Short mmCIF file of C-alpha atoms and ligand atoms in Angstrom, two decimals:
data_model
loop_
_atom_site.label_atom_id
_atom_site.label_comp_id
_atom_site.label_asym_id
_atom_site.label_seq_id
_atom_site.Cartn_x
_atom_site.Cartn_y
_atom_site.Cartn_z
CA UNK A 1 -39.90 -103.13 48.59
CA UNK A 2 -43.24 -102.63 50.51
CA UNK A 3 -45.26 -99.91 49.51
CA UNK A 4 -47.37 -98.00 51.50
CA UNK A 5 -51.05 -98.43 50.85
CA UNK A 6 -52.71 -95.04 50.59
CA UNK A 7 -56.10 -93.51 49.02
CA UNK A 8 -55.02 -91.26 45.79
CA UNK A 9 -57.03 -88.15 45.62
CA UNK A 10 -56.98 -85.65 42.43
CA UNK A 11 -57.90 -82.29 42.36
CA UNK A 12 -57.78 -82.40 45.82
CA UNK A 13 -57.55 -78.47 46.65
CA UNK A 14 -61.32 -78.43 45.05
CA UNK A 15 -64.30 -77.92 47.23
CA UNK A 16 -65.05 -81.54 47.30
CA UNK A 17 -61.61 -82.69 47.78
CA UNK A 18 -61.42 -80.16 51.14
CA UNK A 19 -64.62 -82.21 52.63
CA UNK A 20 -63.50 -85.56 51.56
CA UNK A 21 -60.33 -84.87 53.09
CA UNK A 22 -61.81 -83.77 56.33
CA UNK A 23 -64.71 -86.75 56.49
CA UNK A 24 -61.47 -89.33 55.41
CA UNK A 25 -59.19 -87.96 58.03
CA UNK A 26 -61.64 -88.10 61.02
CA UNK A 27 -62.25 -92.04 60.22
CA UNK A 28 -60.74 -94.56 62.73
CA UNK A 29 -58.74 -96.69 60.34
CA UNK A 30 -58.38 -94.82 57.36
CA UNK A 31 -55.60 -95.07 55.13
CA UNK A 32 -53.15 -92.25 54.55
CA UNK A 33 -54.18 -89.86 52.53
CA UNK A 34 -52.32 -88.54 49.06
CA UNK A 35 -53.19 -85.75 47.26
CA UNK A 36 -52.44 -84.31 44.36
CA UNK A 37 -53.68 -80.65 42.66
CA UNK A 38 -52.22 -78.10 40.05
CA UNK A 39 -52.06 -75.31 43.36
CA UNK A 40 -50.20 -76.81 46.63
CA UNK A 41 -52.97 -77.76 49.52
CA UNK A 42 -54.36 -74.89 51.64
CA UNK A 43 -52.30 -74.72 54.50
CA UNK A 44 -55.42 -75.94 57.02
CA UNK A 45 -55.88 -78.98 55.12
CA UNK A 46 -52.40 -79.93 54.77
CA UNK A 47 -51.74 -81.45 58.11
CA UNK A 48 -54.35 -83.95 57.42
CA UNK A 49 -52.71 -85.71 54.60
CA UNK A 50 -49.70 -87.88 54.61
CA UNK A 51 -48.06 -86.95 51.34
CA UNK A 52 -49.47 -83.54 49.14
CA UNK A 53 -48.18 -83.40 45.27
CA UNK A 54 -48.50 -80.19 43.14
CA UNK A 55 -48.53 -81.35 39.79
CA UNK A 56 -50.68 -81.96 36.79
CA UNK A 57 -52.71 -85.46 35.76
CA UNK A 58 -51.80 -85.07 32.49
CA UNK A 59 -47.89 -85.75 33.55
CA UNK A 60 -47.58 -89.47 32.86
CA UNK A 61 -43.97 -88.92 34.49
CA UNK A 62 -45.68 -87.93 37.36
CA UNK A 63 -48.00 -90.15 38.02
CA UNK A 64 -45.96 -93.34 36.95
CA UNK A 65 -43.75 -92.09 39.94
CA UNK A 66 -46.80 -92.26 42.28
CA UNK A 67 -47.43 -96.07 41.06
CA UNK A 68 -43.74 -97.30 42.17
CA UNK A 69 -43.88 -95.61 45.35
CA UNK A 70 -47.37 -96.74 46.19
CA UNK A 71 -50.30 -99.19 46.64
CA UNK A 72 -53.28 -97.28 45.58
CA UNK A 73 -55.70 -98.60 46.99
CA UNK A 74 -58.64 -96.34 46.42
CA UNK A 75 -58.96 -93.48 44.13
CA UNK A 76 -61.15 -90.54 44.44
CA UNK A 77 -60.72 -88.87 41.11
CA UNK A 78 -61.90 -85.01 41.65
CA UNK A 79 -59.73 -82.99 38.96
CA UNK A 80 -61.73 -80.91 36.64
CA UNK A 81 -62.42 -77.65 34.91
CA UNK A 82 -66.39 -76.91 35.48
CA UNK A 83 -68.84 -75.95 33.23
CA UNK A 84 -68.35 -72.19 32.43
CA UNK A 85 -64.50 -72.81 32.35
CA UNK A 86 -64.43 -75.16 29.80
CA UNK A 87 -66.79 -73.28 27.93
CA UNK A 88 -63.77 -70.80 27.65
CA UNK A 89 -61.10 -73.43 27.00
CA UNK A 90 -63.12 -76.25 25.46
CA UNK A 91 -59.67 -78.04 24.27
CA UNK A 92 -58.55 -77.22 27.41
CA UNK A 93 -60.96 -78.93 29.19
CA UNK A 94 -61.18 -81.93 27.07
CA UNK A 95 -57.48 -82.64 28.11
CA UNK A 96 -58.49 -82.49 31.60
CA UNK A 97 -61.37 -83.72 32.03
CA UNK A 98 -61.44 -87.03 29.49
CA UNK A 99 -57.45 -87.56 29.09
CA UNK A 100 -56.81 -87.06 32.58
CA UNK A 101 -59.56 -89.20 33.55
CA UNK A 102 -58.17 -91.86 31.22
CA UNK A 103 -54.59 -91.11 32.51
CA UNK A 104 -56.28 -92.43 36.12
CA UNK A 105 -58.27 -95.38 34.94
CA UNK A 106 -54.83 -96.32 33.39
CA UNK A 107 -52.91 -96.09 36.78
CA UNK A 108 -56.16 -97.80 38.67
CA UNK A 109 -55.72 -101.10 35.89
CA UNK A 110 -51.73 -100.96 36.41
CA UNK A 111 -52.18 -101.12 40.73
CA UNK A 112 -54.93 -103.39 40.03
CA UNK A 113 -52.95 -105.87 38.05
CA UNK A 114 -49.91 -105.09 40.65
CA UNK A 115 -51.39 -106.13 43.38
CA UNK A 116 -53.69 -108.24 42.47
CA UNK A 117 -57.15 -107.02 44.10
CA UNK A 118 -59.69 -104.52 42.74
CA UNK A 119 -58.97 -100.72 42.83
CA UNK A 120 -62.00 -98.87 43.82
CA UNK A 121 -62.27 -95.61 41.02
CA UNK A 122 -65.03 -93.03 42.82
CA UNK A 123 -65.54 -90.50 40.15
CA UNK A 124 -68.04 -87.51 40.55
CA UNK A 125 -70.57 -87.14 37.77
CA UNK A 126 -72.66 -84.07 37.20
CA UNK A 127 -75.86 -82.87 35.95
CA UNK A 128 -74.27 -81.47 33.82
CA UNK A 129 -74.45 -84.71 31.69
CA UNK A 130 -78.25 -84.14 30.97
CA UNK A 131 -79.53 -81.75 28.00
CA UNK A 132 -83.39 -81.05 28.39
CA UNK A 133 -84.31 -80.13 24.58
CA UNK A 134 -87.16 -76.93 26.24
CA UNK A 135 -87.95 -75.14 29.16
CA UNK A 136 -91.01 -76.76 28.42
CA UNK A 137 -90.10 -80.27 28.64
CA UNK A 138 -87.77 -79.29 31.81
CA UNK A 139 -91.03 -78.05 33.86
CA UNK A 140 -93.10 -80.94 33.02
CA UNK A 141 -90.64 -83.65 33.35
CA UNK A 142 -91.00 -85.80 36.34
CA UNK A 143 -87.60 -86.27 38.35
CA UNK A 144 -85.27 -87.40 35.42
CA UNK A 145 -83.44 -91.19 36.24
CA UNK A 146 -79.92 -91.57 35.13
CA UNK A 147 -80.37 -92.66 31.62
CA UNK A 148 -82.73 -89.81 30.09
CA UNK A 149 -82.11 -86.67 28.64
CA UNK A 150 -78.55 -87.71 27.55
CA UNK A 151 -77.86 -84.69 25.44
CA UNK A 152 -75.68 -82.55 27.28
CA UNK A 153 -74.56 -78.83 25.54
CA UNK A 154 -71.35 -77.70 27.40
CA UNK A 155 -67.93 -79.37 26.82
CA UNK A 156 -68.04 -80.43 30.46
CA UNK A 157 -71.13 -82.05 30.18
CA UNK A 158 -69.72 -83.97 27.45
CA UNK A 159 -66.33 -84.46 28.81
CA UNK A 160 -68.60 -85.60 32.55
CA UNK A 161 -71.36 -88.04 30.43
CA UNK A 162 -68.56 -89.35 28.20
CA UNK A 163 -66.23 -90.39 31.36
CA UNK A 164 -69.14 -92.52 32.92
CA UNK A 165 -68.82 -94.86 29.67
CA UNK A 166 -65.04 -94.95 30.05
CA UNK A 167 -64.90 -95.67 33.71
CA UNK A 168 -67.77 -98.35 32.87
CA UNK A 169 -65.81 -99.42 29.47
CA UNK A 170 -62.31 -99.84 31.48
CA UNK A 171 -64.12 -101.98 34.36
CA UNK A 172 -66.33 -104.50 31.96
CA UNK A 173 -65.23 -104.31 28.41
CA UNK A 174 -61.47 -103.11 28.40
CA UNK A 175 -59.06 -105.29 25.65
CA UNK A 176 -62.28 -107.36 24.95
CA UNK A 177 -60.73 -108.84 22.12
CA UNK A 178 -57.91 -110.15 24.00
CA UNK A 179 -56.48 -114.25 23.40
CA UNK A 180 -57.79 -113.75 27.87
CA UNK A 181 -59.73 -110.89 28.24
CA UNK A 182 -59.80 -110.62 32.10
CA UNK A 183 -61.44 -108.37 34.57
CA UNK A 184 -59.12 -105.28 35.14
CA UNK A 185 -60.02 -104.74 38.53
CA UNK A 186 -61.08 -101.28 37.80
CA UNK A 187 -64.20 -101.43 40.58
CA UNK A 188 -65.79 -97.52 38.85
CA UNK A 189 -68.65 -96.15 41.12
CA UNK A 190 -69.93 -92.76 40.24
CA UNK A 191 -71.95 -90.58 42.11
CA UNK A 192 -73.61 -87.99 39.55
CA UNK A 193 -74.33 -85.02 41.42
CA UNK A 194 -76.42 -81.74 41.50
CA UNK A 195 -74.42 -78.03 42.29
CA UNK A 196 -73.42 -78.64 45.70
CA UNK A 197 -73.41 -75.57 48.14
CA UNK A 198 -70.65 -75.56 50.55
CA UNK A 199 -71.00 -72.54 53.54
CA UNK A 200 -67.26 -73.11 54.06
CA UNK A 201 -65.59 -73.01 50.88
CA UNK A 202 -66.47 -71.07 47.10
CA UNK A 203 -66.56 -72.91 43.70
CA UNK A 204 -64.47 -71.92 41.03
CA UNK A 205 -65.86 -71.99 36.78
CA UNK A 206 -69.29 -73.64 37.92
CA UNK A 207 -73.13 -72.68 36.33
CA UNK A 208 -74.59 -73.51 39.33
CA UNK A 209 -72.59 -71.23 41.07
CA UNK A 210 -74.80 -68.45 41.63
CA UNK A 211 -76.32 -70.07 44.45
CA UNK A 212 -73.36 -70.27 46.85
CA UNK A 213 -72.45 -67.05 45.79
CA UNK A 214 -75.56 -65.44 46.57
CA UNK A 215 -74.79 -66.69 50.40
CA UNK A 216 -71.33 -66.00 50.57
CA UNK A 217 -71.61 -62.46 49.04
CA UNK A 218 -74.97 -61.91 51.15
CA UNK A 219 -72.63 -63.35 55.22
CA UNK A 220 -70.39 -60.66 53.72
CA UNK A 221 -72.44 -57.82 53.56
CA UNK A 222 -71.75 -57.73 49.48
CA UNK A 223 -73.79 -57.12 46.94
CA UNK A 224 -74.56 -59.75 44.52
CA UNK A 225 -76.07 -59.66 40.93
CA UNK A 226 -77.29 -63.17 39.97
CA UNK A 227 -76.47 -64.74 36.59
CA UNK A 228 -79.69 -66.51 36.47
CA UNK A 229 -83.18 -65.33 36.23
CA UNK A 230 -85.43 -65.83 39.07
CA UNK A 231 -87.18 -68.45 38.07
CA UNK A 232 -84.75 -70.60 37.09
CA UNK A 233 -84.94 -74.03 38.96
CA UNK A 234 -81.78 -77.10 39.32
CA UNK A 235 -81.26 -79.71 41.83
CA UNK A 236 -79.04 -78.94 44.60
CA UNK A 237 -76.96 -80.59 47.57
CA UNK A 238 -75.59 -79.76 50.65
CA UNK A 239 -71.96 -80.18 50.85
CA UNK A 240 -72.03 -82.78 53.82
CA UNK A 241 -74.33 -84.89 51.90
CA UNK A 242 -72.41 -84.65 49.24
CA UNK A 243 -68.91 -85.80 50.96
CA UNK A 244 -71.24 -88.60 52.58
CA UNK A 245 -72.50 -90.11 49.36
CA UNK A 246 -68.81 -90.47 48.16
CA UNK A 247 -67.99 -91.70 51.06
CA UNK A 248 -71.32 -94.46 51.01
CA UNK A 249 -70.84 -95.35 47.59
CA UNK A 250 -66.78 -96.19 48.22
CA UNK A 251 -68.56 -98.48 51.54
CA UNK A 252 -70.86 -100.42 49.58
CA UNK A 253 -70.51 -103.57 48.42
CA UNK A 254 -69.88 -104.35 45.24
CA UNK A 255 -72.33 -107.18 44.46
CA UNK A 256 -75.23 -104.78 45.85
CA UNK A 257 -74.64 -101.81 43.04
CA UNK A 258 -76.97 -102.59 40.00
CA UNK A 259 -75.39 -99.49 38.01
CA UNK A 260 -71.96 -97.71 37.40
CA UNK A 261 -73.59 -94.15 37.78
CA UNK A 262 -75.78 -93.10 40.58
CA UNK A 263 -78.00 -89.84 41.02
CA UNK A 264 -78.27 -88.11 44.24
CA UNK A 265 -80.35 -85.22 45.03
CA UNK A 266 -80.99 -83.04 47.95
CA UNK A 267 -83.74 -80.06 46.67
CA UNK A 268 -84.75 -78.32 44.17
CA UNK A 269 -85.21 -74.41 44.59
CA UNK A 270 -85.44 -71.63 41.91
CA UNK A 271 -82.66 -68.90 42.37
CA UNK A 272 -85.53 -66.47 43.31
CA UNK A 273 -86.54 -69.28 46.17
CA UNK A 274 -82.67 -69.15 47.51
CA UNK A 275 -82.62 -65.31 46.75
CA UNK A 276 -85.75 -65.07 49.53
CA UNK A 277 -84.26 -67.74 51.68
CA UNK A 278 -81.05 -65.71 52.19
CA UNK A 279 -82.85 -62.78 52.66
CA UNK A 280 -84.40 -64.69 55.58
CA UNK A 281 -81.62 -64.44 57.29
CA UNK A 282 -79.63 -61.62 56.26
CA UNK A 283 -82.09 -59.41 55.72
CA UNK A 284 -79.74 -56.42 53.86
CA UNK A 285 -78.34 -58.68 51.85
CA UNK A 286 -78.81 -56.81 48.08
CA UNK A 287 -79.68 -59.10 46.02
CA UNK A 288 -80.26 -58.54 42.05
CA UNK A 289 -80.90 -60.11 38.79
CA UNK A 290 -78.71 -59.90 35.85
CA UNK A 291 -79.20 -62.47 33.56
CA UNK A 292 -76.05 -63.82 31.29
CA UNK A 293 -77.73 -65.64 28.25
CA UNK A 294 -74.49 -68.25 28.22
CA UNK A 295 -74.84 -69.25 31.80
CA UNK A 296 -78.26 -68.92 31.90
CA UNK A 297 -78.84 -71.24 28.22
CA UNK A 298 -76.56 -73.88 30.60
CA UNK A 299 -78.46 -74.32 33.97
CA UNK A 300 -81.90 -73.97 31.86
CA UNK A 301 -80.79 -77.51 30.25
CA UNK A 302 -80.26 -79.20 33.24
CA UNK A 303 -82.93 -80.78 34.90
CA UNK A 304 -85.15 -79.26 37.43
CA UNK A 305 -85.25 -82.48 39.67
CA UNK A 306 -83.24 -85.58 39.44
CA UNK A 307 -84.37 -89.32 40.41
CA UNK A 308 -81.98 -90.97 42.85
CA UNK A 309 -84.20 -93.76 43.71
CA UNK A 310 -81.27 -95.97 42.63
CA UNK A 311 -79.05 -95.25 44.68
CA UNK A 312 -81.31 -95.01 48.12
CA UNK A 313 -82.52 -98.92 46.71
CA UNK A 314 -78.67 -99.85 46.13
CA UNK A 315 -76.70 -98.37 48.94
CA UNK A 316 -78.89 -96.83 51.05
CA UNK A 317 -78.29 -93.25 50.20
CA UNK A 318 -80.43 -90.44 52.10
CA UNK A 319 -79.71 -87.37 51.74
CA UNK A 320 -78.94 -85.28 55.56
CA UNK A 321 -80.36 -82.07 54.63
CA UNK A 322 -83.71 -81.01 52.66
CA UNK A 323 -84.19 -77.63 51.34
CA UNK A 324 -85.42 -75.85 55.15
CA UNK A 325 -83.15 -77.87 57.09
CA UNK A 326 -79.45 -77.32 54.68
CA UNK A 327 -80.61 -73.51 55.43
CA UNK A 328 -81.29 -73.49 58.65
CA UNK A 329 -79.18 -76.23 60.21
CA UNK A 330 -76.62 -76.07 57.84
CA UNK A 331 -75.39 -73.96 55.74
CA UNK A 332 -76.70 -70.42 57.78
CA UNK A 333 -74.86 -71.05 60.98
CA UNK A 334 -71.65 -72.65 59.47
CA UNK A 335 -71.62 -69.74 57.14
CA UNK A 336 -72.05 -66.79 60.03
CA UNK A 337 -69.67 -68.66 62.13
CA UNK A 338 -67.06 -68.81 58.44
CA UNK A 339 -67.30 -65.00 58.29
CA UNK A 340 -67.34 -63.90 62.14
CA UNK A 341 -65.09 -60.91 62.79
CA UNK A 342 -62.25 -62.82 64.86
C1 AKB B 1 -70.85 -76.73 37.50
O1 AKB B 1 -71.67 -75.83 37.66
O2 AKB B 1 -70.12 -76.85 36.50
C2 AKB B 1 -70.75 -77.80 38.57
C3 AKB B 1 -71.63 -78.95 38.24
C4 AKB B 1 -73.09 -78.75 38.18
O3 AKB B 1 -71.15 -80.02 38.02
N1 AKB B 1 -71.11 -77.26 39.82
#
């Protein structure tokens, strides 16, 4: 029996998943497209995918089904609960986002072996795996490379940090002790990322939420009360450069990556910076300050700027957007055009 060949995508209904889907649609050549999510696909995305599952990574059932009916070629694994989720479910999240993530490397090694040829693995890392010990240290560190600051404080972070050395352990050092230890043409490429800030679609259980819901609420005409204190500072990314480094880190050839995980960056902007930024623009929009100590303890360990020099020597990555033009090419005119009255 032939099986199609397809590119697997997890937690597809997710922000990411929406733009990936879109970018991987539009490409001459592409393969088909299956996705698979806890909720059905939205019902504008659907007709761009060739096959849409609703069911849960942790089904081994499920997705032992997916490896007899197809050739996985690529996988873009995107299914996780975010950093103030898993806070509330810790357990929860653990399941998710480290045995689910295992559950994929697992069906990645099985096509591999199947068909004989490497299975690319593109998994999205966060900042979320860094732990600055002060705000001290935060303000005065210079833009932090991918192997400092290690220490990350949220289950996610954890659950994020600890799934780079998996997808890195399943690709170089899997059944080392084996009579033939052999490669298990896992090919992992990760592409650890800042809070990314979509004007056409909301995060769900994120810290660095409060930015993209300061712009949403403030094209709305809503008031919004931000989690974070003013002066509060992360890395950021615009969505389409986000979507774009998946998409150049899947391109790239193997024998030019130096690394497993890869940083990439866009700006860096305190949440009083966006607050005055969106007020640019929507000049009513009512924006206040209302601290949560939880939320605010988590983006306050995260670094202020991240290093992604790797990955622009590597595979060329440069970010679209800095922090005028995402505004004012981006993510202001998609967003007015999102909430027109129709
Ligand atoms: C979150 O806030 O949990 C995510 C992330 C930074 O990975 N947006």
């Amino acid at each position: 029996m032939v099986r199609k060949k397809i590119t697997l995508i997890t937690g597809a209904n997710g922000e990411v998943g929406h733009g990936l889907i879109r970018a991987l649609h539009a490409m001459p050549g592409a393969l088909p497209i299956v996705v698979l999510d806890l909720r059905g696909m939205d019902e504008a995305i659907l007709p761009l995918v060739d096959t849409s599952i609703t069911g849960d990574i942790l089904d081994t059932d499920l997705l032992d089904n997916l490896m007899s009916e197809y050739e996985i070629d690529t996988i873009y694994h995107l299914a996780a609960l975010l950093s103030t989720h898993s806070e509330f479910r810790p357990e929860a999240a653990h399941r998710v986002n480290v045995q689910g993530t295992i559950n994929l490397l697992h069906v990645a090694i099985e096509q591999a072996a199947w068909r004989d040829e490497a299975v690319r693995f593109l998994f999205p890392g966060s900042v979320a795996a860094y732990g600055m010990p002060d705000l001290a240290t935060k303000h005065r560190a210079a833009p932090v490379p991918e192997d400092d600051y290690l220490h990350p404080i949220t289950m996610y972070g954890c659950n994020k940090l600890y799934d780079e050395h998996l997808g890195r352990y399943y690709m170089h050092h899997y059944r080392q002790l084996a009579a033939r230890p052999h490669s298990t043409g896992i090919d992992f490429r990760c592409v650890r990322f800042p809070g990314l800030i979509s004007a056409t679609t909301m995060p769900a259980g994120g810290t660095s939420d409060y930015a993209p819901e300061m712009l949403h609420a403030a094209a709305q005409g809503q008031p919004y009360a931000c989690f974070v204190r003013p002066d509060t500072i992360m890395p950021f990314l615009a969505m389409p450069d986000g979507i774009q480094a998946l998409l150049a880190l899947a391109a790239a050839p193997r024998t030019a990556l130096t690394r497993c995980v890869y940083n990439v960056t866009g700006f860096s902007l305190t949440a009083g910076e966006i607050a005055a930024r969106v007020q640019q623009d929507f000049p009513a929009a009512q924006i206040t300050f209302a601290p949560q100590p939880g939320r605010q303890t988590i983006v306050d360990s995260w670094p202020a700027r991240l290093d992604d020099s790797a990955a622009r020597r590597d595979w060329g990555w440069q970010p679209r957007y800095d922090a005028e033009t995402a505004f004012r090419d981006y993510l202001i005119p998609t967003i007015r055009q999102q909430y027109a009255p129709r």
